[in-house]
GROMACS .gro file of C-alpha atoms in nm:
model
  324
    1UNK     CA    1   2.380   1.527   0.152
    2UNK     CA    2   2.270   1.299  -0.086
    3UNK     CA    3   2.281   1.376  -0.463
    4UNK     CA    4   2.012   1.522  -0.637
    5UNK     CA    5   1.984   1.210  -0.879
    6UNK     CA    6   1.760   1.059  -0.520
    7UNK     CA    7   1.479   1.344  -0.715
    8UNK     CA    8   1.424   1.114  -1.049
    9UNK     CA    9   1.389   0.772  -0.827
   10UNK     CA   10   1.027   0.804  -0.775
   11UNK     CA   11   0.906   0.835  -1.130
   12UNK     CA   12   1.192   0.566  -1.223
   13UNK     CA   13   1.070   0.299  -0.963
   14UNK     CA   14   0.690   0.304  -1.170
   15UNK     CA   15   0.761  -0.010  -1.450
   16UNK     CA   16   0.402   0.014  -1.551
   17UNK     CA   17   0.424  -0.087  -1.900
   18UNK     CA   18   0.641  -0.380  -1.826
   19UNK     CA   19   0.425  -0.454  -1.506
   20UNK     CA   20   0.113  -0.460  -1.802
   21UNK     CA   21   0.299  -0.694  -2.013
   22UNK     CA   22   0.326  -0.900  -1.774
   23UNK     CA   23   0.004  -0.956  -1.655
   24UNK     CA   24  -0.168  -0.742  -1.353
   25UNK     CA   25  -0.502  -0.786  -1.142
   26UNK     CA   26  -0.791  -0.722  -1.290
   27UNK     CA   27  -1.208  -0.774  -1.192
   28UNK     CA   28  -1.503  -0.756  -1.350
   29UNK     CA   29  -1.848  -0.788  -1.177
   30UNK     CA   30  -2.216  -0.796  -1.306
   31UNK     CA   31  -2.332  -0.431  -1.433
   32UNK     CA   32  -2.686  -0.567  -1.356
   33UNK     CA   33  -2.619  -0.699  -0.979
   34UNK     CA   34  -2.788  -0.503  -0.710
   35UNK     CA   35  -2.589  -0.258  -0.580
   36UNK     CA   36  -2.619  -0.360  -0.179
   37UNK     CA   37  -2.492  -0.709  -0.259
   38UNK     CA   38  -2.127  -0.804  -0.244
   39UNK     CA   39  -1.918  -0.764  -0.516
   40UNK     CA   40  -1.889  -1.073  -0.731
   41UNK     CA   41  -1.497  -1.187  -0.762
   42UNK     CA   42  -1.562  -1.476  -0.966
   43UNK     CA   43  -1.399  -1.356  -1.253
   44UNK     CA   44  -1.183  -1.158  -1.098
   45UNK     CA   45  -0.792  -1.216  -1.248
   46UNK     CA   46  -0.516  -1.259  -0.992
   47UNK     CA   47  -0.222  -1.097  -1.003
   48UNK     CA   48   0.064  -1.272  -1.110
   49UNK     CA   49   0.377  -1.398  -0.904
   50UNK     CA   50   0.709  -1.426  -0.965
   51UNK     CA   51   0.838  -1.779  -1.053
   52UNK     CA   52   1.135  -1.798  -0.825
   53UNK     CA   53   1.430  -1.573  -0.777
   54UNK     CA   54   1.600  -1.392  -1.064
   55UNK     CA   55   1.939  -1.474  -1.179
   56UNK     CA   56   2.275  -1.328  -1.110
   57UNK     CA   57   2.535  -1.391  -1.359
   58UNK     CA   58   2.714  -1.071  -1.436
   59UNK     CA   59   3.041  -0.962  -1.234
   60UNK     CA   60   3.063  -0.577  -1.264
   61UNK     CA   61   3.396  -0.397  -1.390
   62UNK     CA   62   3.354  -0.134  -1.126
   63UNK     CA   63   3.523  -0.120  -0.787
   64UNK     CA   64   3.348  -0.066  -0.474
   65UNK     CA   65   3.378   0.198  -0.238
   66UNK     CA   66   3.231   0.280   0.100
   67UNK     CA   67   3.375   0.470   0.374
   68UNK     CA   68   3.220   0.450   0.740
   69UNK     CA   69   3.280   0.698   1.055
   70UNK     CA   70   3.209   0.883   1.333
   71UNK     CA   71   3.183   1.250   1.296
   72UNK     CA   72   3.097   1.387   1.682
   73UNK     CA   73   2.709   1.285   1.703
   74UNK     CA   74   2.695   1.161   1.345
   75UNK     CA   75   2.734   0.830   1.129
   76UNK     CA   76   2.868   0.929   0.783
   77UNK     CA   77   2.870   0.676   0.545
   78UNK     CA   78   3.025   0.762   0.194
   79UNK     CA   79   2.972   0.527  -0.088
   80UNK     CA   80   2.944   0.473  -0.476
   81UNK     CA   81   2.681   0.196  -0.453
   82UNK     CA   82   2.870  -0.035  -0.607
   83UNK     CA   83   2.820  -0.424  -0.494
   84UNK     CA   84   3.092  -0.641  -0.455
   85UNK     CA   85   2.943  -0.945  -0.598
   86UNK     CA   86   2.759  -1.092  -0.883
   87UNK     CA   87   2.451  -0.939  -1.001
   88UNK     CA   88   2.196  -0.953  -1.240
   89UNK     CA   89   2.094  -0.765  -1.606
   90UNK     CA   90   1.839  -0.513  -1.593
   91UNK     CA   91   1.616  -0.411  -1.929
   92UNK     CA   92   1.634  -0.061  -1.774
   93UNK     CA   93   1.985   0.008  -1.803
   94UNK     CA   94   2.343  -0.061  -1.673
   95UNK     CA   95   2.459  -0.084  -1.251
   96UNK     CA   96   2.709   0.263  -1.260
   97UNK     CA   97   2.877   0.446  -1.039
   98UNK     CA   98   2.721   0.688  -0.772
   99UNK     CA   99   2.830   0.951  -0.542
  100UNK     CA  100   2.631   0.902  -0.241
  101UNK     CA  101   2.667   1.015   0.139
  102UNK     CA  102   2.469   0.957   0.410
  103UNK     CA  103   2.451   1.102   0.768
  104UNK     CA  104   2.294   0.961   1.068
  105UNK     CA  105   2.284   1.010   1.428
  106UNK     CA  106   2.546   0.767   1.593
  107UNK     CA  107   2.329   0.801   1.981
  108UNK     CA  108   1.962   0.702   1.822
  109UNK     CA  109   1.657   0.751   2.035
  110UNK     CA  110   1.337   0.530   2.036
  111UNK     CA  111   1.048   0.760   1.957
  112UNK     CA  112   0.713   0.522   2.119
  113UNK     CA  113   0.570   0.553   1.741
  114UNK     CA  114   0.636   0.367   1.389
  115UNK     CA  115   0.751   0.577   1.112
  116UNK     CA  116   0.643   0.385   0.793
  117UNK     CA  117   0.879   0.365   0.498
  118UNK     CA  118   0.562   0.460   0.257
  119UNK     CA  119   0.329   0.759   0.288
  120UNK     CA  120  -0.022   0.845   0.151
  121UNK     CA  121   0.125   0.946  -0.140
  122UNK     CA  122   0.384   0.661  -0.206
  123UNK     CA  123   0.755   0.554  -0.057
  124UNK     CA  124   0.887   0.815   0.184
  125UNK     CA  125   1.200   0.683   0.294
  126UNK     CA  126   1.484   0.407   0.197
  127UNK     CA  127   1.572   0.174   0.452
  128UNK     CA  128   1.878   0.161   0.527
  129UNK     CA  129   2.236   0.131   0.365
  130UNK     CA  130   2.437  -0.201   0.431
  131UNK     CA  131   2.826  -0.189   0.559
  132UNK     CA  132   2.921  -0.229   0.172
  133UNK     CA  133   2.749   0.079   0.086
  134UNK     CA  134   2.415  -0.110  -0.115
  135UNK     CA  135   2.101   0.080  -0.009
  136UNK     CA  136   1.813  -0.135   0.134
  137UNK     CA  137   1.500  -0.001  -0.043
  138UNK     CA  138   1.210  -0.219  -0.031
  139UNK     CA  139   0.896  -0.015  -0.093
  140UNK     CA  140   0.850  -0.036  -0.501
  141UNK     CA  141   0.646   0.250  -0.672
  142UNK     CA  142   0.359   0.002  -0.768
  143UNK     CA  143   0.041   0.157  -0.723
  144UNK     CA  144  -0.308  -0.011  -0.815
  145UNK     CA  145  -0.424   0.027  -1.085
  146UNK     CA  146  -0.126  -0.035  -1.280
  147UNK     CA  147  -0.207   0.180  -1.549
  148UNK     CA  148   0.021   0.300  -1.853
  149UNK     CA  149  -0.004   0.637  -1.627
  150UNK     CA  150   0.158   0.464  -1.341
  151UNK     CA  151   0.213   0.709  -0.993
  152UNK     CA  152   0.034   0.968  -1.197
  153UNK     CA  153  -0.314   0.791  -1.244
  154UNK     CA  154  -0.596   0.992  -1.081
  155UNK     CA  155  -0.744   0.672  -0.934
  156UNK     CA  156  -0.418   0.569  -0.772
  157UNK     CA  157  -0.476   0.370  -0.424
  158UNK     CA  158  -0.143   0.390  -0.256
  159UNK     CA  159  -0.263   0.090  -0.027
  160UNK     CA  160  -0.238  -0.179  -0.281
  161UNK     CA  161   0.144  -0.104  -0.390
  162UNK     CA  162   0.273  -0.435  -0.547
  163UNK     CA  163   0.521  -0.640  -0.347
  164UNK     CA  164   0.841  -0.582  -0.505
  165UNK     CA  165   0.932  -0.925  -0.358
  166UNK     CA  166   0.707  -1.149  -0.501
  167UNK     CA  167   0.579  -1.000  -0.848
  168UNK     CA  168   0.782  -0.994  -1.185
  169UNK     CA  169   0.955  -0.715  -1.186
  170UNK     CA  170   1.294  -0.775  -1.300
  171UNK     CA  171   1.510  -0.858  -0.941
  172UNK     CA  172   1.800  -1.081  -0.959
  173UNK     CA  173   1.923  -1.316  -0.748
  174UNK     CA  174   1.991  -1.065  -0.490
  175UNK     CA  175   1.652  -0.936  -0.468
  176UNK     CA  176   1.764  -0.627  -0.663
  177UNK     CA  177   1.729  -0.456  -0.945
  178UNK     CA  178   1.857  -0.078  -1.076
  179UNK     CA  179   1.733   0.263  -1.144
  180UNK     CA  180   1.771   0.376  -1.462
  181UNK     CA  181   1.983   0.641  -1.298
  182UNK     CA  182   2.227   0.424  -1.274
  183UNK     CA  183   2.179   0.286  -0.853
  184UNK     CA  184   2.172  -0.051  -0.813
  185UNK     CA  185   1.950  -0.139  -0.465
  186UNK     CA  186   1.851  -0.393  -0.258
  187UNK     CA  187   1.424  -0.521  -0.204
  188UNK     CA  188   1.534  -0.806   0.053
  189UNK     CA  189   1.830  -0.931   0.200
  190UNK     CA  190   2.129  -0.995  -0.081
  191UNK     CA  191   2.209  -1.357  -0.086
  192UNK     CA  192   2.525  -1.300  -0.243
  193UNK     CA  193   2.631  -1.045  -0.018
  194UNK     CA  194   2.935  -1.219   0.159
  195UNK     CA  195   2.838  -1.090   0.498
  196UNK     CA  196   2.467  -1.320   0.494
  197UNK     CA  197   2.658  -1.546   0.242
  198UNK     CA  198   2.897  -1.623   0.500
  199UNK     CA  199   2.664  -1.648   0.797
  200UNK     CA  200   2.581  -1.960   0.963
  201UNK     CA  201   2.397  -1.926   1.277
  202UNK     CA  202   2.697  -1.916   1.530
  203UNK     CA  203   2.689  -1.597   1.587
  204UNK     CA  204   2.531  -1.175   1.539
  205UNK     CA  205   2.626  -1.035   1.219
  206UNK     CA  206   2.536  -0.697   1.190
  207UNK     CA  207   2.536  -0.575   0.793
  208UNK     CA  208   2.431  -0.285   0.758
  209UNK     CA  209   2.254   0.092   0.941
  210UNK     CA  210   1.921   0.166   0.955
  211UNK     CA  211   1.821   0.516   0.849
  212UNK     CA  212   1.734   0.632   1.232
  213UNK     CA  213   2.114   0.499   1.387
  214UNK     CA  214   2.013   0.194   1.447
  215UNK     CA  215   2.243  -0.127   1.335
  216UNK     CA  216   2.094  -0.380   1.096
  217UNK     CA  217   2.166  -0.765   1.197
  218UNK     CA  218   2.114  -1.098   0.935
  219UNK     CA  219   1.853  -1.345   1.028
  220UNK     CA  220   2.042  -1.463   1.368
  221UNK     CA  221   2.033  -1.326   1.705
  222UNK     CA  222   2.048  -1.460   2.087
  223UNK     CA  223   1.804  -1.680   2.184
  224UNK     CA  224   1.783  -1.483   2.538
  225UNK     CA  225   1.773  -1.097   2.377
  226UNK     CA  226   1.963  -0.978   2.704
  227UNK     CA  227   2.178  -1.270   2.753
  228UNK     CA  228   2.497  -1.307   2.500
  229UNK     CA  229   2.622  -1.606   2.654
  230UNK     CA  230   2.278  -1.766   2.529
  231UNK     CA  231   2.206  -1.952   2.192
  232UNK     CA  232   2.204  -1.817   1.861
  233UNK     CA  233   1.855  -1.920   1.660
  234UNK     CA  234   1.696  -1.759   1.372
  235UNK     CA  235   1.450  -1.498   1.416
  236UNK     CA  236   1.093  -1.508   1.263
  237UNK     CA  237   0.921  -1.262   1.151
  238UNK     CA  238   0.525  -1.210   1.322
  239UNK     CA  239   0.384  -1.122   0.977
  240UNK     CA  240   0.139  -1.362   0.824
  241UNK     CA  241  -0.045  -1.374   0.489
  242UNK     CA  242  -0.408  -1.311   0.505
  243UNK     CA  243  -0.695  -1.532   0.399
  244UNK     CA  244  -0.966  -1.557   0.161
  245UNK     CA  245  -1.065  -1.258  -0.037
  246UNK     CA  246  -0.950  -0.879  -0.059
  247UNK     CA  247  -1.215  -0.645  -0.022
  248UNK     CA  248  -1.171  -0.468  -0.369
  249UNK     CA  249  -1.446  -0.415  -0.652
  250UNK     CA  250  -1.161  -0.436  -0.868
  251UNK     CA  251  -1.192  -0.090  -1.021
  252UNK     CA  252  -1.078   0.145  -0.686
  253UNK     CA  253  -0.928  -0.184  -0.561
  254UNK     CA  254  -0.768  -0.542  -0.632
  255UNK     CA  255  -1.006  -0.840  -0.563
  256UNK     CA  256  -0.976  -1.218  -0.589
  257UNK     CA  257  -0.748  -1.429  -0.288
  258UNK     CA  258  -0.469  -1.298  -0.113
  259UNK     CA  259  -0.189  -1.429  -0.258
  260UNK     CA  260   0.122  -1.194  -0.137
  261UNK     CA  261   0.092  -0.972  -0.466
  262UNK     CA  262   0.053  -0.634  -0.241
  263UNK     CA  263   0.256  -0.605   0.053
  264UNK     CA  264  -0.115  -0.525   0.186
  265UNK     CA  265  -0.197  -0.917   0.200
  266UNK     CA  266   0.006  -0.955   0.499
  267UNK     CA  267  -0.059  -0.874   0.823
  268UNK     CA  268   0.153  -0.817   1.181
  269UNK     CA  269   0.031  -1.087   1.490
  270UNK     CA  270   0.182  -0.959   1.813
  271UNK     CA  271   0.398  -1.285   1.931
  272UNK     CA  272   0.342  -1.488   1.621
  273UNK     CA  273   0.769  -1.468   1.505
  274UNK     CA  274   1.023  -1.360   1.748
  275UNK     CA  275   1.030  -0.942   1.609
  276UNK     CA  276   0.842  -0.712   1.671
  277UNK     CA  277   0.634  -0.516   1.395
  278UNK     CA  278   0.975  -0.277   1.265
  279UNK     CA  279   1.093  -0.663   1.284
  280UNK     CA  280   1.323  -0.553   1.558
  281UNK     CA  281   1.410  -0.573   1.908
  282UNK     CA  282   1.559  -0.457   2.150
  283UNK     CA  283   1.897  -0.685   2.354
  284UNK     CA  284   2.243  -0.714   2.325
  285UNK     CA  285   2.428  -0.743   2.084
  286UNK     CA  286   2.836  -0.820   2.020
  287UNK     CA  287   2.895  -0.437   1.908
  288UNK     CA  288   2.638  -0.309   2.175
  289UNK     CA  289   2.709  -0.537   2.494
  290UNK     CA  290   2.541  -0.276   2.759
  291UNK     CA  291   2.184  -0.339   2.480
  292UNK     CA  292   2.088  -0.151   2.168
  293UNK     CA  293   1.715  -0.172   1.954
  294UNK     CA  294   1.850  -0.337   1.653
  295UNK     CA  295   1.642  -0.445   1.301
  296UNK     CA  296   1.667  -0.756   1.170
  297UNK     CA  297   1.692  -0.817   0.771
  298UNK     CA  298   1.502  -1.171   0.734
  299UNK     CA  299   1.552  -1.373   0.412
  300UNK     CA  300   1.407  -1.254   0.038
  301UNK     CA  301   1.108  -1.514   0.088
  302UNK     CA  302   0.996  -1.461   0.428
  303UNK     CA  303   0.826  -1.070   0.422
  304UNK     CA  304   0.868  -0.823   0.485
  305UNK     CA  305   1.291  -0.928   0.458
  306UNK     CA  306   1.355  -0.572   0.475
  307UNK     CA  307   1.179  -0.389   0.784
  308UNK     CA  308   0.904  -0.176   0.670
  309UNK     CA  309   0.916   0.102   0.969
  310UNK     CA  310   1.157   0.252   1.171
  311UNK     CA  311   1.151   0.318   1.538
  312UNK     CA  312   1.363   0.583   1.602
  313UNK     CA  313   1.393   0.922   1.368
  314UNK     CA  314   1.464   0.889   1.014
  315UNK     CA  315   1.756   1.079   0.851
  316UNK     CA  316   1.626   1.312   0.558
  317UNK     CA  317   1.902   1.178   0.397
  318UNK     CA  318   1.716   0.875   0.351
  319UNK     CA  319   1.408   1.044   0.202
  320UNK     CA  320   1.268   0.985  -0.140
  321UNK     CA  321   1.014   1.086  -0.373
  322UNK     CA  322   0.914   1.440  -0.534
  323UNK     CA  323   1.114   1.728  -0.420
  324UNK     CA  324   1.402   1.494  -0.258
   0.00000   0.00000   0.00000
């Protein structure tokens, strides 16, 4: 099972002082407006974006490990989290070792529903882990209001949680960042990982397992889902960002445009990419010829990057948050 350290990543994932400094949503309307007309967002402050991707210019002293097999009806992957490639510096502390191990099924079962990776009360599970051992973790703890009280705030809205992928909140190059526990993650796909450095469209490249059993492929896939012999294209995610002007009065909820500040700005169109809402589907694949459901990790800019639900059952291994 997974070590106990998995208990303090909740409370570490809340940066809500440095998330102050640098600048969050706020909205003011006019105490003397009638209370039956709509709120007034024209001095409402938007939330601020990140500037283009972090930087990666440290090469850690440490050496990865990762061990992957098949244990009867289980996946066990073994790890010490430990990237092998450049990375970035963190103000929260330094990338060290772990001792992690995770267990999956290795015969994974569509359930009909989505599980969601965040819960009423903030993010349930971790994604994935890729073949290097690097867990795929994209839900930050970012709550509105962004108070000094963070996840603890008694006017927390769990629905407007910041998207770690486009606010300022320290990732590298990588899309990454660490824990102050020591765990260095991923919140989109790792450019520097060698496996979606190293693609180029020819062909599948699966890179990682989803928490449920099922594999994780990079950006490319067959252009006929059940035909192998067919082209390779990029897949597109069907998510879209909203338009105009959140609903928020700016003190239960954020106001002013959607802007892609809260992972909430985006909604799924059936048919608008080629995946579905898990951004999955379901074809053949070079390691599953007779078909599989597989995920599909899209690049840091284009969310979610990181699939936001599963489709099959979760390992608990993969849960976070108080009491795991």
């Amino acid at each position: 099972m997974k070590s106990k350290l998995t208990s303090m990543r909740f409370i570490a994932l809340s940066l809500s002082l440095f998330i102050m400094a640098l600048g969050l949503e706020s909205c003011s309307s006019d105490d003397n407006s009638d209370a039956d007309e709509e709120t007034d967002t024209s001095e409402c402050v938007q939330q601020e974006l990140a500037e283009g991707s972090g930087v990666c210019d440290t090469e850690l002293d440490l050496t990865p490990s990762v061990t992957i097999s098949v244990d009867g009806s289980d996946r066990v992957i073994s790890t010490n989290s430990i990237p092998d490639h450049l990375v970035g510096t963190f103000i929260n502390g330094d990338i060290t070792e772990q001792n992690e191990t995770y267990t999956i099924t290795a015969s994974p079962e569509l359930t009909g529903n989505l599980t969601s990776l965040q819960g009423d009360n903030g993010p349930e599970y971790i994604f994935g882990v890729l073949l290097d051992g690097v867990e795929l973790d994209p839900i930050a703890a970012e709550p509105w209001p962004h108070s000094n009280l963070g996840v603890m705030d008694p006017d927390v809205n769990w629905d407007w949680n910041l998207e770690a992928l486009n606010v300022p909140i320290g990732l590298d190059c990588n899309y990454s960042h660490v824990q102050p526990t020591g765990k260095y993650h991923h919140h989109g796909a790792p450019t520097l990982y060698d496996l979606i450095a190293d693609a180029d469209g020819t062909e599948m490249v699966q890179v990682g397992w989803a928490a449920d059993g099922y594999p994780i492929y990079y950006k490319y896939a067959y252009t006929d889902a059940d035909d192998s012999s067919s082209a390779v294209i990029e897949m597109t995610s069907s998510y879209e960002l909203l338009t105009g002007d959140r609903p928020g009065d700016g003190e239960s909820a954020p106001c002013s445009e959607y802007n892609g500040a809260y992972s909430a700005d985006y909604e799924y169109v059936d048919g608008l990419g080629t995946l579905d809402e898990a951004n999955g589907r379901t074809g053949v694949t070079p390691e599953f010829p007779d078909g599989t459901f597989y995920y599909i990790l899209t690049d840091g800019d284009s969310f979610p990057s990181i699939p936001r639900y599963f489709r099959g059952t979760p390992s608990d291994d993969f849960k976070q948050g108080p009491g795991n």
